[in-house]
mmCIF file of C-alpha atoms in Angstrom:
data_model
loop_
_atom_site.group_PDB
_atom_site.id
_atom_site.type_symbol
_atom_site.label_atom_id
_atom_site.label_comp_id
_atom_site.label_asym_id
_atom_site.label_seq_id
_atom_site.Cartn_x
_atom_site.Cartn_y
_atom_site.Cartn_z
ATOM 1 C CA ASN A 1 -139.254 58.391 -50.765
ATOM 2 C CA PHE A 2 -140.194 59.948 -54.074
ATOM 3 C CA GLN A 3 -142.071 57.198 -55.854
ATOM 4 C CA GLY A 4 -141.388 58.134 -59.448
ATOM 5 C CA HIS A 5 -139.556 56.147 -62.086
ATOM 6 C CA GLY A 6 -136.032 57.492 -62.584
ATOM 7 C CA VAL A 7 -136.366 60.141 -59.903
ATOM 8 C CA VAL A 8 -134.129 60.640 -56.900
ATOM 9 C CA GLY A 9 -135.751 61.266 -53.540
ATOM 10 C CA GLY A 10 -134.645 63.489 -50.699
ATOM 11 C CA HIS A 11 -131.695 63.014 -48.327
ATOM 12 C CA SER A 12 -132.315 61.983 -44.740
ATOM 13 C CA ASP A 13 -129.883 64.628 -43.469
ATOM 14 C CA LEU A 14 -131.926 67.430 -45.054
ATOM 15 C CA PRO A 15 -135.312 67.260 -43.319
ATOM 16 C CA VAL A 16 -136.262 70.810 -44.217
ATOM 17 C CA LYS A 17 -138.802 69.669 -46.818
ATOM 18 C CA LYS A 18 -141.111 66.700 -46.693
ATOM 19 C CA ALA A 19 -140.663 63.900 -49.202
ATOM 20 C CA ILE A 20 -143.363 63.800 -51.861
ATOM 21 C CA ASN A 21 -145.296 60.573 -52.379
ATOM 22 C CA PHE A 22 -147.395 60.059 -55.462
ATOM 23 C CA SER A 23 -150.265 57.581 -55.423
ATOM 24 C CA PRO A 24 -150.268 55.770 -57.772
ATOM 25 C CA PRO A 25 -146.483 56.038 -58.219
ATOM 26 C CA LEU A 26 -145.503 58.554 -60.857
ATOM 27 C CA TYR A 27 -144.265 55.982 -63.374
ATOM 28 C CA ARG A 28 -147.654 54.238 -63.249
ATOM 29 C CA GLN A 29 -149.428 57.545 -63.808
ATOM 30 C CA ARG A 30 -147.350 58.074 -66.940
ATOM 31 C CA TYR A 31 -148.141 54.599 -68.251
ATOM 32 C CA SER A 32 -151.823 54.989 -67.384
ATOM 33 C CA PHE A 33 -151.892 58.211 -69.402
ATOM 34 C CA VAL A 34 -150.678 56.307 -72.464
ATOM 35 C CA ASN A 35 -153.037 53.419 -71.706
ATOM 36 C CA ASP A 36 -155.972 55.854 -71.712
ATOM 37 C CA LEU A 37 -154.827 57.267 -75.074
ATOM 38 C CA VAL A 38 -154.730 53.769 -76.561
ATOM 39 C CA ASN A 39 -158.209 53.110 -75.227
ATOM 40 C CA GLN A 40 -159.454 56.370 -76.707
ATOM 41 C CA HIS A 41 -157.795 56.337 -80.144
ATOM 42 C CA LYS A 42 -157.620 52.551 -80.846
ATOM 43 C CA PRO A 43 -154.241 52.441 -82.620
ATOM 44 C CA LYS A 44 -153.213 49.238 -84.386
ATOM 45 C CA LYS A 45 -149.454 49.769 -84.232
ATOM 46 C CA VAL A 46 -147.618 51.276 -81.250
ATOM 47 C CA ALA A 47 -143.888 51.773 -80.718
ATOM 48 C CA ASP A 48 -142.371 52.621 -77.334
ATOM 49 C CA LEU A 49 -138.949 54.234 -77.733
ATOM 50 C CA GLY A 50 -136.801 53.845 -74.628
ATOM 51 C CA CYS A 51 -139.059 50.997 -73.473
ATOM 52 C CA GLY A 52 -136.762 49.967 -70.581
ATOM 53 C CA ASN A 53 -138.249 46.981 -68.749
ATOM 54 C CA ALA A 54 -141.297 46.950 -71.067
ATOM 55 C CA SER A 55 -143.725 47.873 -68.271
ATOM 56 C CA LEU A 56 -145.722 50.135 -70.596
ATOM 57 C CA ILE A 57 -145.989 47.357 -73.175
ATOM 58 C CA GLN A 58 -147.137 44.990 -70.448
ATOM 59 C CA MET A 59 -149.887 47.451 -69.492
ATOM 60 C CA ILE A 60 -151.275 48.156 -72.966
ATOM 61 C CA LYS A 61 -150.974 44.746 -74.637
ATOM 62 C CA SER A 62 -154.450 43.624 -73.561
ATOM 63 C CA HIS A 63 -156.152 46.206 -75.822
ATOM 64 C CA SER A 64 -158.025 44.344 -78.552
ATOM 65 C CA CYS A 65 -157.261 47.014 -81.176
ATOM 66 C CA LEU A 66 -153.507 46.399 -81.114
ATOM 67 C CA GLU A 67 -151.895 44.234 -83.784
ATOM 68 C CA LEU A 68 -148.232 45.202 -83.348
ATOM 69 C CA ILE A 69 -146.338 46.600 -80.359
ATOM 70 C CA VAL A 70 -142.653 47.414 -80.693
ATOM 71 C CA GLY A 71 -140.250 48.330 -77.917
ATOM 72 C CA VAL A 72 -136.824 49.872 -78.541
ATOM 73 C CA ASP A 73 -134.121 50.413 -75.960
ATOM 74 C CA ILE A 74 -130.382 51.018 -75.914
ATOM 75 C CA ASN A 75 -129.970 48.668 -72.944
ATOM 76 C CA LYS A 76 -129.973 45.175 -74.425
ATOM 77 C CA ASP A 77 -129.779 43.356 -71.086
ATOM 78 C CA LYS A 78 -132.777 45.190 -69.634
ATOM 79 C CA ILE A 79 -135.136 44.447 -72.514
ATOM 80 C CA GLY A 80 -133.863 40.888 -72.933
ATOM 81 C CA SER A 81 -134.933 40.000 -69.407
ATOM 82 C CA GLN A 82 -138.622 40.654 -70.076
ATOM 83 C CA ARG A 83 -139.484 37.485 -72.013
ATOM 84 C CA CYS A 84 -141.562 35.902 -69.235
ATOM 85 C CA ARG A 85 -143.649 39.016 -68.649
ATOM 86 C CA LEU A 86 -144.619 39.320 -72.306
ATOM 87 C CA SER A 87 -145.176 35.657 -73.176
ATOM 88 C CA PRO A 88 -148.787 34.492 -73.645
ATOM 89 C CA PHE A 89 -150.163 32.456 -70.755
ATOM 90 C CA SER A 90 -152.317 29.334 -71.139
ATOM 91 C CA GLY A 91 -155.608 31.166 -70.628
ATOM 92 C CA GLU A 92 -154.933 33.275 -73.717
ATOM 93 C CA TYR A 93 -155.096 30.130 -75.855
ATOM 94 C CA LEU A 94 -158.482 29.191 -74.407
ATOM 95 C CA SER A 95 -159.821 32.749 -74.690
ATOM 96 C CA PRO A 96 -157.856 34.109 -77.645
ATOM 97 C CA ARG A 97 -157.901 37.593 -79.081
ATOM 98 C CA ASP A 98 -159.957 38.426 -82.174
ATOM 99 C CA LEU A 99 -156.932 39.880 -83.975
ATOM 100 C CA ASN A 100 -153.328 38.782 -84.244
ATOM 101 C CA LEU A 101 -150.888 40.583 -81.965
ATOM 102 C CA SER A 102 -147.112 40.561 -82.299
ATOM 103 C CA ILE A 103 -144.710 42.090 -79.788
ATOM 104 C CA ILE A 104 -141.126 42.762 -80.835
ATOM 105 C CA LEU A 105 -138.339 44.154 -78.659
ATOM 106 C CA TYR A 106 -135.390 45.736 -80.448
ATOM 107 C CA HIS A 107 -131.944 46.699 -79.241
ATOM 108 C CA GLY A 108 -131.257 50.098 -80.740
ATOM 109 C CA SER A 109 -131.246 53.849 -80.325
ATOM 110 C CA ALA A 110 -134.219 56.146 -80.715
ATOM 111 C CA VAL A 111 -132.112 58.413 -82.945
ATOM 112 C CA GLU A 112 -131.385 55.672 -85.482
ATOM 113 C CA ARG A 113 -133.611 55.139 -88.517
ATOM 114 C CA ASP A 114 -135.169 51.722 -88.925
ATOM 115 C CA SER A 115 -137.802 51.237 -91.609
ATOM 116 C CA ARG A 116 -139.626 48.565 -89.572
ATOM 117 C CA LEU A 117 -141.035 51.398 -87.433
ATOM 118 C CA LEU A 118 -142.609 53.219 -90.366
ATOM 119 C CA GLY A 119 -146.370 53.578 -90.609
ATOM 120 C CA PHE A 120 -147.159 53.446 -86.878
ATOM 121 C CA ASP A 121 -150.253 54.981 -85.321
ATOM 122 C CA LEU A 122 -148.596 55.930 -82.031
ATOM 123 C CA VAL A 123 -145.004 56.392 -80.895
ATOM 124 C CA THR A 124 -144.342 56.955 -77.187
ATOM 125 C CA CYS A 125 -141.203 58.455 -75.675
ATOM 126 C CA ILE A 126 -141.707 58.269 -71.915
ATOM 127 C CA GLU A 127 -138.921 59.915 -69.908
ATOM 128 C CA LEU A 128 -136.525 59.559 -72.850
ATOM 129 C CA ILE A 129 -135.400 62.895 -74.257
ATOM 130 C CA GLU A 130 -133.698 64.058 -71.035
ATOM 131 C CA HIS A 131 -131.254 61.145 -71.457
ATOM 132 C CA LEU A 132 -130.091 62.446 -74.872
ATOM 133 C CA ASP A 133 -126.977 64.569 -75.303
ATOM 134 C CA SER A 134 -127.185 67.683 -77.472
ATOM 135 C CA GLU A 135 -126.192 65.874 -80.674
ATOM 136 C CA ASP A 136 -128.748 63.088 -80.211
ATOM 137 C CA LEU A 137 -131.417 65.566 -79.130
ATOM 138 C CA ALA A 138 -130.920 67.399 -82.433
ATOM 139 C CA ARG A 139 -131.315 64.121 -84.370
ATOM 140 C CA PHE A 140 -134.340 62.965 -82.384
ATOM 141 C CA PRO A 141 -137.017 65.116 -84.168
ATOM 142 C CA GLU A 142 -135.512 64.281 -87.562
ATOM 143 C CA VAL A 143 -135.932 60.566 -86.913
ATOM 144 C CA VAL A 144 -139.197 60.450 -84.944
ATOM 145 C CA PHE A 145 -141.198 63.235 -86.590
ATOM 146 C CA GLY A 146 -139.456 63.507 -89.953
ATOM 147 C CA TYR A 147 -138.612 59.909 -90.850
ATOM 148 C CA LEU A 148 -141.033 57.758 -88.817
ATOM 149 C CA SER A 149 -143.796 60.373 -89.026
ATOM 150 C CA PRO A 150 -146.432 58.482 -86.988
ATOM 151 C CA ALA A 151 -150.013 59.668 -86.618
ATOM 152 C CA MET A 152 -149.423 60.502 -82.935
ATOM 153 C CA VAL A 153 -146.369 61.018 -80.695
ATOM 154 C CA VAL A 154 -146.415 61.237 -76.892
ATOM 155 C CA ILE A 155 -143.367 62.688 -75.132
ATOM 156 C CA SER A 156 -143.012 62.976 -71.362
ATOM 157 C CA THR A 157 -140.116 64.592 -69.524
ATOM 158 C CA PRO A 158 -139.419 65.983 -66.025
ATOM 159 C CA ASN A 159 -140.671 69.498 -65.284
ATOM 160 C CA SER A 160 -137.843 71.329 -63.544
ATOM 161 C CA ASP A 161 -140.291 73.968 -62.239
ATOM 162 C CA PHE A 162 -141.374 71.224 -59.832
ATOM 163 C CA ASN A 163 -137.850 70.394 -58.605
ATOM 164 C CA PRO A 164 -137.637 72.997 -55.804
ATOM 165 C CA LEU A 165 -140.334 71.000 -53.974
ATOM 166 C CA PHE A 166 -137.877 68.142 -53.482
ATOM 167 C CA PRO A 167 -135.552 68.149 -50.455
ATOM 168 C CA ALA A 168 -132.390 68.216 -52.568
ATOM 169 C CA VAL A 169 -132.494 67.861 -56.334
ATOM 170 C CA THR A 170 -130.371 69.248 -59.090
ATOM 171 C CA LEU A 171 -131.161 66.590 -61.679
ATOM 172 C CA ARG A 172 -133.575 63.812 -60.785
ATOM 173 C CA ASP A 173 -131.359 61.103 -62.262
ATOM 174 C CA SER A 174 -127.607 60.953 -62.707
ATOM 175 C CA ASP A 175 -128.048 59.987 -66.373
ATOM 176 C CA HIS A 176 -130.175 63.032 -67.221
ATOM 177 C CA LYS A 177 -128.370 65.451 -69.520
ATOM 178 C CA PHE A 178 -130.885 68.238 -68.826
ATOM 179 C CA GLU A 179 -134.304 68.909 -67.316
ATOM 180 C CA TRP A 180 -136.479 71.561 -68.880
ATOM 181 C CA ASN A 181 -138.979 73.846 -67.246
ATOM 182 C CA ARG A 182 -142.386 74.207 -68.823
ATOM 183 C CA LYS A 183 -141.450 77.167 -71.018
ATOM 184 C CA GLN A 184 -138.356 75.406 -72.368
ATOM 185 C CA PHE A 185 -140.216 72.197 -73.180
ATOM 186 C CA GLN A 186 -143.135 73.975 -74.779
ATOM 187 C CA THR A 187 -140.866 76.195 -76.877
ATOM 188 C CA TRP A 188 -138.981 73.127 -78.156
ATOM 189 C CA ALA A 189 -142.168 71.115 -78.746
ATOM 190 C CA LEU A 190 -143.966 73.925 -80.594
ATOM 191 C CA GLY A 191 -140.944 74.406 -82.842
ATOM 192 C CA VAL A 192 -140.779 70.691 -83.651
ATOM 193 C CA ALA A 193 -144.540 70.502 -84.250
ATOM 194 C CA ASP A 194 -144.492 73.479 -86.595
ATOM 195 C CA PHE A 195 -141.487 72.215 -88.605
ATOM 196 C CA TYR A 196 -142.827 68.683 -89.088
ATOM 197 C CA ASN A 197 -146.512 69.575 -89.549
ATOM 198 C CA TYR A 198 -147.912 68.390 -86.204
ATOM 199 C CA SER A 199 -150.210 69.957 -83.650
ATOM 200 C CA VAL A 200 -149.285 69.634 -79.968
ATOM 201 C CA GLU A 201 -151.191 69.807 -76.692
ATOM 202 C CA PHE A 202 -149.574 70.022 -73.265
ATOM 203 C CA THR A 203 -150.610 68.277 -70.089
ATOM 204 C CA GLY A 204 -148.920 66.161 -67.421
ATOM 205 C CA VAL A 205 -149.172 63.831 -64.443
ATOM 206 C CA GLY A 206 -148.111 64.183 -60.831
ATOM 207 C CA GLU A 207 -150.118 66.914 -59.147
ATOM 208 C CA PRO A 208 -148.130 69.243 -56.845
ATOM 209 C CA PRO A 209 -148.986 69.172 -53.126
ATOM 210 C CA GLU A 210 -151.519 71.655 -51.806
ATOM 211 C CA GLY A 211 -150.061 75.109 -51.333
ATOM 212 C CA ALA A 212 -147.097 74.484 -53.637
ATOM 213 C CA GLY A 213 -148.029 77.288 -55.973
ATOM 214 C CA ASN A 214 -148.004 77.266 -59.757
ATOM 215 C CA VAL A 215 -145.222 74.769 -60.419
ATOM 216 C CA GLY A 216 -147.223 72.568 -62.789
ATOM 217 C CA TYR A 217 -147.181 68.792 -63.058
ATOM 218 C CA CYS A 218 -144.146 66.848 -61.892
ATOM 219 C CA THR A 219 -144.015 65.168 -65.313
ATOM 220 C CA GLN A 220 -144.881 67.325 -68.308
ATOM 221 C CA ILE A 221 -146.345 65.694 -71.409
ATOM 222 C CA GLY A 222 -146.712 66.766 -75.012
ATOM 223 C CA VAL A 223 -149.228 64.977 -77.253
ATOM 224 C CA PHE A 224 -148.424 65.517 -80.939
ATOM 225 C CA ARG A 225 -150.874 64.748 -83.736
ATOM 226 C CA LYS A 226 -149.976 64.640 -87.426
ATOM 227 C CA ILE A 227 -151.790 67.283 -89.466
ATOM 228 C CA GLY A 228 -153.258 65.933 -92.701
ATOM 229 C CA ALA A 229 -153.353 62.412 -94.061
ATOM 230 C CA PRO A 230 -150.753 59.881 -92.875
ATOM 231 C CA ALA A 231 -148.168 58.516 -95.296
ATOM 232 C CA THR A 232 -149.592 56.105 -97.867
ATOM 233 C CA GLU A 233 -148.527 52.472 -98.014
ATOM 234 C CA SER A 234 -146.573 53.157 -101.230
ATOM 235 C CA CYS A 235 -144.637 55.985 -99.561
ATOM 236 C CA VAL A 236 -143.814 53.742 -96.621
ATOM 237 C CA ALA A 237 -142.746 50.935 -98.961
ATOM 238 C CA GLU A 238 -140.337 53.253 -100.782
ATOM 239 C CA GLN A 239 -138.434 53.873 -97.532
ATOM 240 C CA CYS A 240 -138.183 50.211 -96.546
ATOM 241 C CA GLY A 241 -134.859 48.489 -96.276
ATOM 242 C CA GLN A 242 -133.137 50.248 -93.382
ATOM 243 C CA HIS A 243 -132.811 47.621 -90.659
ATOM 244 C CA VAL A 244 -130.363 48.756 -87.992
ATOM 245 C CA TYR A 245 -132.117 47.468 -84.875
ATOM 246 C CA LYS A 246 -131.383 43.968 -83.563
ATOM 247 C CA ILE A 247 -134.326 41.785 -82.505
ATOM 248 C CA VAL A 248 -133.970 40.750 -78.856
ATOM 249 C CA TYR A 249 -137.393 39.153 -78.417
ATOM 250 C CA SER A 250 -140.397 38.456 -80.601
ATOM 251 C CA VAL A 251 -143.701 36.750 -79.793
ATOM 252 C CA SER A 252 -147.062 36.248 -81.487
ATOM 253 C CA TYR A 253 -150.224 35.965 -79.413
ATOM 254 C CA PRO A 254 -152.952 33.408 -80.092
ATOM 255 C CA SER A 255 -155.912 34.804 -81.997
ATOM 256 C CA LEU A 256 -159.061 33.627 -83.720
ATOM 257 C CA GLN A 257 -157.375 34.360 -87.040
ATOM 258 C CA GLN A 258 -155.228 31.276 -86.414
ATOM 259 C CA LYS A 259 -157.185 28.109 -87.276
ATOM 260 C CA GLU A 260 -155.579 25.814 -84.689
ATOM 261 C CA VAL A 261 -156.085 28.364 -81.916
ATOM 262 C CA ARG A 262 -159.726 28.863 -82.895
ATOM 263 C CA LYS A 263 -160.207 25.102 -83.002
ATOM 264 C CA LEU A 264 -158.778 24.680 -79.497
ATOM 265 C CA ALA A 265 -160.861 27.523 -78.075
ATOM 266 C CA LEU A 266 -164.057 26.238 -79.704
ATOM 267 C CA ALA A 267 -163.508 22.674 -78.509
ATOM 268 C CA ASN A 268 -162.958 23.988 -74.979
ATOM 269 C CA GLU A 269 -166.078 26.156 -75.008
ATOM 270 C CA VAL A 270 -168.274 23.466 -76.548
ATOM 271 C CA SER A 271 -167.051 20.912 -74.002
ATOM 272 C CA ARG A 272 -167.741 23.376 -71.204
ATOM 273 C CA GLN A 273 -171.297 24.002 -72.391
ATOM 274 C CA ILE A 274 -171.963 20.286 -72.969
ATOM 275 C CA GLN A 275 -170.698 19.363 -69.511
ATOM 276 C CA SER A 276 -172.796 22.117 -67.942
ATOM 277 C CA MET A 277 -175.931 20.893 -69.742
ATOM 278 C CA ARG A 278 -175.239 17.299 -68.775
ATOM 279 C CA GLN A 279 -174.762 18.208 -65.130
ATOM 280 C CA ARG A 280 -178.038 20.136 -65.102
ATOM 281 C CA TYR A 281 -179.798 17.193 -66.701
ATOM 282 C CA VAL A 282 -178.298 14.798 -64.142
ATOM 283 C CA SER A 283 -179.625 17.063 -61.396
ATOM 284 C CA SER A 284 -183.083 17.011 -62.955
ATOM 285 C CA LEU A 285 -183.050 13.185 -62.888
ATOM 286 C CA ARG A 286 -182.972 13.290 -59.104
ATOM 287 C CA ILE A 287 -186.510 14.632 -59.037
ATOM 288 C CA LEU A 288 -187.900 12.572 -61.922
ATOM 289 C CA GLN A 289 -189.440 9.137 -61.446
ATOM 290 C CA ARG A 290 -187.442 6.266 -62.829
ATOM 291 C CA GLY A 291 -188.453 4.749 -66.195
ATOM 292 C CA ASP A 292 -189.132 7.867 -68.280
ATOM 293 C CA GLY A 293 -188.431 5.790 -71.393
ATOM 294 C CA ASP A 294 -186.621 6.570 -74.600
ATOM 295 C CA GLY A 295 -187.472 9.653 -76.551
ATOM 296 C CA HIS A 296 -188.040 11.808 -73.471
ATOM 297 C CA GLN A 297 -187.817 15.482 -74.440
ATOM 298 C CA VAL A 298 -185.749 17.436 -71.963
ATOM 299 C CA SER A 299 -187.370 20.626 -70.795
ATOM 300 C CA ASP A 300 -185.614 23.853 -71.752
ATOM 301 C CA THR A 301 -185.704 25.003 -68.146
ATOM 302 C CA GLY A 302 -183.951 21.796 -67.119
ATOM 303 C CA LEU A 303 -180.901 22.496 -69.252
ATOM 304 C CA VAL A 304 -180.625 26.242 -69.595
ATOM 305 C CA THR A 305 -180.180 28.629 -66.728
ATOM 306 C CA PHE A 306 -179.231 32.202 -67.373
ATOM 307 C CA SER A 307 -176.906 32.514 -64.428
ATOM 308 C CA GLY A 308 -173.177 33.074 -64.704
ATOM 309 C CA PRO A 309 -172.482 35.191 -67.796
ATOM 310 C CA VAL A 310 -174.975 37.982 -68.313
ATOM 311 C CA PHE A 311 -177.067 37.404 -71.433
ATOM 312 C CA THR A 312 -178.931 40.178 -73.182
ATOM 313 C CA GLU A 313 -182.629 39.689 -73.830
ATOM 314 C CA LEU A 314 -181.837 39.128 -77.509
ATOM 315 C CA GLU A 315 -179.291 36.423 -76.635
ATOM 316 C CA LYS A 316 -181.768 34.702 -74.305
ATOM 317 C CA ARG A 317 -184.444 34.649 -77.002
ATOM 318 C CA LYS A 318 -181.966 33.291 -79.530
ATOM 319 C CA ILE A 319 -181.048 30.408 -77.191
ATOM 320 C CA GLU A 320 -184.687 29.683 -76.325
ATOM 321 C CA LYS A 321 -185.703 29.555 -80.016
ATOM 322 C CA SER A 322 -182.943 27.118 -80.954
ATOM 323 C CA PRO A 323 -183.585 23.313 -81.026
ATOM 324 C CA GLU A 324 -183.693 21.868 -77.517
ATOM 325 C CA PRO A 325 -181.381 19.120 -76.265
ATOM 326 C CA PHE A 326 -183.081 15.734 -75.920
ATOM 327 C CA ARG A 327 -182.468 12.359 -74.360
ATOM 328 C CA PHE A 328 -182.683 9.052 -76.157
ATOM 329 C CA GLY A 329 -181.834 5.995 -74.088
ATOM 330 C CA ASN A 330 -178.729 6.729 -72.095
ATOM 331 C CA LYS A 331 -177.598 9.393 -74.523
ATOM 332 C CA LEU A 332 -178.092 13.144 -74.336
ATOM 333 C CA TYR A 333 -178.108 14.928 -77.699
ATOM 334 C CA VAL A 334 -177.289 18.637 -77.930
ATOM 335 C CA PRO A 335 -178.030 20.121 -81.374
ATOM 336 C CA LEU A 336 -175.189 22.126 -82.884
ATOM 337 C CA GLU A 337 -177.694 24.901 -83.589
ATOM 338 C CA ARG A 338 -178.322 25.057 -79.846
ATOM 339 C CA LEU A 339 -174.608 25.436 -79.123
ATOM 340 C CA LEU A 340 -174.236 28.042 -81.859
ATOM 341 C CA ALA A 341 -176.880 30.177 -80.135
ATOM 342 C CA TYR A 342 -174.576 30.722 -77.155
ATOM 343 C CA PRO A 343 -172.617 34.003 -77.565
ATOM 344 C CA LYS A 344 -169.220 32.578 -76.633
ATOM 345 C CA VAL A 345 -169.593 29.748 -79.129
ATOM 346 C CA ASN A 346 -170.996 32.049 -81.803
ATOM 347 C CA ARG A 347 -167.965 34.303 -81.414
ATOM 348 C CA LEU A 348 -165.727 31.368 -82.339
ATOM 349 C CA CYS A 349 -167.598 30.153 -85.427
ATOM 350 C CA ASP A 350 -170.270 31.577 -87.667
ATOM 351 C CA SER A 351 -172.116 28.467 -88.866
ATOM 352 C CA VAL A 352 -173.075 24.914 -87.927
ATOM 353 C CA ASP A 353 -170.950 23.574 -90.795
ATOM 354 C CA THR A 354 -167.884 25.425 -89.530
ATOM 355 C CA MET A 355 -168.492 24.169 -85.995
ATOM 356 C CA ARG A 356 -168.914 20.602 -87.151
ATOM 357 C CA ALA A 357 -165.632 20.706 -89.081
ATOM 358 C CA LEU A 358 -163.721 22.197 -86.159
ATOM 359 C CA ILE A 359 -165.004 19.927 -83.370
ATOM 360 C CA ALA A 360 -165.499 16.638 -85.237
ATOM 361 C CA ASP A 361 -162.325 15.074 -83.825
ATOM 362 C CA THR A 362 -162.814 16.276 -80.234
ATOM 363 C CA VAL A 363 -166.467 15.302 -79.467
ATOM 364 C CA ARG A 364 -168.861 12.523 -80.472
ATOM 365 C CA LEU A 365 -171.492 13.554 -82.995
ATOM 366 C CA SER A 366 -174.829 11.970 -83.886
ATOM 367 C CA ARG A 367 -175.000 9.899 -87.062
ATOM 368 C CA ASP A 368 -176.228 12.801 -89.159
ATOM 369 C CA GLY A 369 -173.706 15.175 -87.559
ATOM 370 C CA SER A 370 -176.385 17.571 -86.333
ATOM 371 C CA ALA A 371 -175.833 17.141 -82.578
ATOM 372 C CA VAL A 372 -173.199 16.342 -79.974
ATOM 373 C CA LYS A 373 -173.854 12.989 -78.290
ATOM 374 C CA VAL A 374 -173.117 12.583 -74.579
ATOM 375 C CA ASP A 375 -173.266 9.279 -72.700
ATOM 376 C CA LEU A 376 -175.188 9.841 -69.484
ATOM 377 C CA ARG A 377 -173.505 6.796 -67.953
ATOM 378 C CA ASP A 378 -170.037 8.285 -68.439
ATOM 379 C CA THR A 379 -168.578 8.149 -64.929
ATOM 380 C CA SER A 380 -165.895 10.669 -65.829
ATOM 381 C CA PHE A 381 -168.564 13.370 -65.544
ATOM 382 C CA ASP A 382 -170.239 12.326 -62.326
ATOM 383 C CA HIS A 383 -169.017 9.126 -60.746
ATOM 384 C CA ASN A 384 -171.517 9.363 -57.880
ATOM 385 C CA MET A 385 -174.659 9.457 -60.028
ATOM 386 C CA GLU A 386 -176.794 6.349 -60.548
ATOM 387 C CA TYR A 387 -179.150 5.858 -63.481
#
């Protein structure tokens, strides 16, 4: 079978030519191409026109640079079924993003103008244009390049030069209105780029089999970049007000910009570090003689091991220079400055005062509020340990 998205394979009664298998499947190669572009150019706002089942959005949403991802598709049922795949999972609340991220799926056509898609850094049109009839194809550049005018546009479409390699193909999908060869696509793309002040580079995915000759990639891709400065915020604001798309799904991801999310993540990380220190201290008690007495200073090597996450030398020195945890009676005290020295904690708050305010209602603090207090007799930590 031909493992490409929206592509028909060969017929079993025509064994003259071998079926072509792409690894990874062709649709994943297309999405990976876009994913690599996002990784390279770090856009904040991306729109996927003809997003289908939102697989591309699912692939790119983990990029930390993204703040808004929009998907648009004419098939309302298909995009409406993707809620579960795009919803944040519990781990994303415990390890939140640095920046806010919103994902919105719209029901609408790529040849309709909607001002909510103005000012984007990247617009992708993956296997879209071949589904447009001649009237919509004429409107497509006016909307995408003229009206939306993003910094970058990526368009992929079948390369009909490749089609003779398939056992029996006229059009790869029954809904395709046309399939261009490389010359046709490049002629169209260069004309659009010139008219709307873009540059364009051509590439593709889906290498032909060995010995197939110069047929090019199975999927041809044009990468368009806006020449000159992007539209200013005031220009974008002047065009606002055209809302023709209907929202099918919208979700906001947890981020450190949200106070309650940051509070939850910090409390979780602090508790994790405190429990780890307590367990290491409990282990050290096994080799100490009984009756150490109050005021015993816990050795740094007893509570800090640099296993697990990889610390840089600078991070290690920062931890080692911070005030050490200490035991007094049956209590273990971990200074907030010590906790702040750990990179994961430091990422979540920038000062001892901020930490104290965020964790005060989730942990027990010393009287002066400078340290977290842990009861070494707390059986919820280690019910088998005797003191």
